[in-house]
């Protein structure tokens, strides 16, 4: 079950990947590896309107570093304050609105965002909205 990765990739295009130096839209495994290779401290990110703490930033970097891409087919347990969504928002300069079990979680970079991505999830599935 790769719904988390599928949903994110469905909302990104070649222009988005060109922005981060990737010439073509990758597959799921390549995408995960790109995120792991470009993993960085997501400084000045906002989550639901508030800056995230240095501790949260460091925990997000560690969580992404520790993620094993070989487990992607077994599903991904997306969290309320999701490290990969922080990184996607930061790298691609996009605002993300993630409706998690009916409540909006908003990820915003500290710059003018290029577009807004919409996702939703419940306790077992993640999907792209709009």
Coordinates of C-alpha atoms in Angstrom, one line a residue:
X1 CA 0.0 0.0 0.0
X2 CA 1.7 3.1 -1.2
X3 CA -1.1 5.6 -0.9
X4 CA 0.9 8.2 1.0
X5 CA 3.6 8.3 -1.8
X6 CA 1.1 8.0 -4.6
X7 CA -1.0 10.9 -3.2
X8 CA 2.0 13.3 -3.0
X9 CA 3.4 12.3 -6.4
X10 CA 0.0 12.9 -8.0
X11 CA 0.1 16.5 -6.9
X12 CA 3.6 17.2 -8.2
X13 CA 4.7 17.6 -11.8
X14 CA 7.9 17.9 -13.8
X15 CA 8.1 21.6 -13.2
X16 CA 8.0 21.0 -9.4
X17 CA 10.8 18.5 -9.7
X18 CA 12.9 20.8 -11.9
X19 CA 12.8 23.3 -9.1
X20 CA 14.7 20.9 -6.9
X21 CA 17.1 19.8 -9.6
X22 CA 15.4 16.6 -10.6
X23 CA 14.8 16.5 -14.4
X24 CA 11.8 14.1 -14.5
X25 CA 9.0 13.0 -12.2
X26 CA 10.3 10.0 -10.3
X27 CA 8.5 6.8 -9.2
X28 CA 7.7 6.2 -5.5
X29 CA 11.0 4.6 -4.6
X30 CA 13.0 7.2 -6.4
X31 CA 10.9 10.0 -4.8
X32 CA 11.6 8.6 -1.3
X33 CA 15.3 8.5 -2.1
X34 CA 15.3 12.1 -3.4
X35 CA 13.6 13.2 -0.2
X36 CA 16.1 11.4 1.9
X37 CA 19.0 12.8 -0.1
X38 CA 17.6 16.3 0.2
X39 CA 16.6 16.0 3.8
X40 CA 17.4 19.2 5.7
X41 CA 16.3 21.2 8.6
X42 CA 13.0 22.9 7.6
X43 CA 13.8 26.2 9.2
X44 CA 11.0 28.8 9.7
X45 CA 8.2 26.4 8.7
X46 CA 4.8 27.0 10.2
X47 CA 2.4 24.3 11.2
X48 CA -1.2 25.4 11.8
X49 CA 0.1 29.0 11.9
X50 CA 2.9 28.5 14.5
X51 CA 6.6 28.2 13.9
X52 CA 7.8 24.7 14.7
X53 CA 10.5 24.4 17.4
X54 CA 14.2 23.5 16.9
X55 CA 13.5 20.2 18.6
X56 CA 10.6 19.4 16.2
X57 CA 12.9 20.3 13.2
X58 CA 15.6 18.0 14.5
X59 CA 13.2 15.1 15.1
X60 CA 11.8 15.5 11.6
X61 CA 15.3 15.2 10.1
X62 CA 16.0 12.1 12.1
X63 CA 12.6 10.5 11.3
X64 CA 13.3 10.9 7.5
X65 CA 16.9 9.7 7.9
X66 CA 15.6 6.6 9.7
X67 CA 12.8 5.8 7.2
X68 CA 13.5 2.5 5.3
X69 CA 12.2 2.8 1.7
X70 CA 12.1 -1.0 1.5
X71 CA 9.0 -0.8 3.7
X72 CA 7.0 1.5 1.4
X73 CA 4.7 -1.3 0.1
X74 CA 3.6 -2.1 3.7
X75 CA 2.0 1.3 4.1
X76 CA 3.2 4.5 5.8
X77 CA 1.8 5.7 9.1
X78 CA 1.3 9.4 8.4
X79 CA 1.3 11.5 11.6
X80 CA -0.6 14.6 12.5
X81 CA 2.6 16.6 12.3
X82 CA 4.2 14.8 9.4
X83 CA 8.0 15.0 8.8
X84 CA 7.7 14.2 5.1
X85 CA 5.0 16.8 4.5
X86 CA 7.2 19.4 6.2
X87 CA 10.0 18.5 3.9
X88 CA 7.8 18.5 0.8
X89 CA 6.4 21.9 1.7
X90 CA 9.9 23.3 2.3
X91 CA 11.7 21.9 -0.7
X92 CA 8.9 22.6 -3.3
X93 CA 7.8 25.9 -1.7
X94 CA 4.2 24.8 -1.4
X95 CA 1.6 25.2 1.2
X96 CA 0.0 21.9 2.2
X97 CA -3.4 21.4 3.7
X98 CA -3.8 17.9 5.0
X99 CA -7.2 17.0 6.3
X100 CA -6.3 14.4 8.9
X101 CA -9.3 12.5 10.3
X102 CA -11.5 15.5 9.5
X103 CA -9.2 18.3 10.9
X104 CA -7.0 20.5 8.8
X105 CA -3.2 20.4 9.4
X106 CA -1.5 23.3 7.5
X107 CA 2.2 23.3 6.5
X108 CA 3.6 26.6 5.3
X109 CA 7.1 27.5 4.2
X110 CA 8.5 30.9 5.2
X111 CA 8.3 32.3 1.7
X112 CA 5.7 33.0 -0.9
X113 CA 4.4 29.6 -1.7
X114 CA 4.0 28.6 -5.4
X115 CA 0.8 26.6 -5.0
X116 CA -1.3 24.8 -2.4
X117 CA -1.5 21.0 -2.3
X118 CA -4.5 19.3 -0.7
X119 CA -4.5 15.9 0.9
X120 CA -6.8 13.9 3.2
X121 CA -6.3 10.8 5.3
X122 CA -8.0 8.7 7.9
X123 CA -6.5 6.0 10.1
X124 CA -5.7 3.7 7.1
X125 CA -5.6 5.7 3.9
X126 CA -4.0 8.9 2.4
X127 CA -5.2 10.6 -0.8
X128 CA -4.8 13.7 -2.9
X129 CA -7.8 16.1 -2.9
X130 CA -8.6 18.4 -5.8

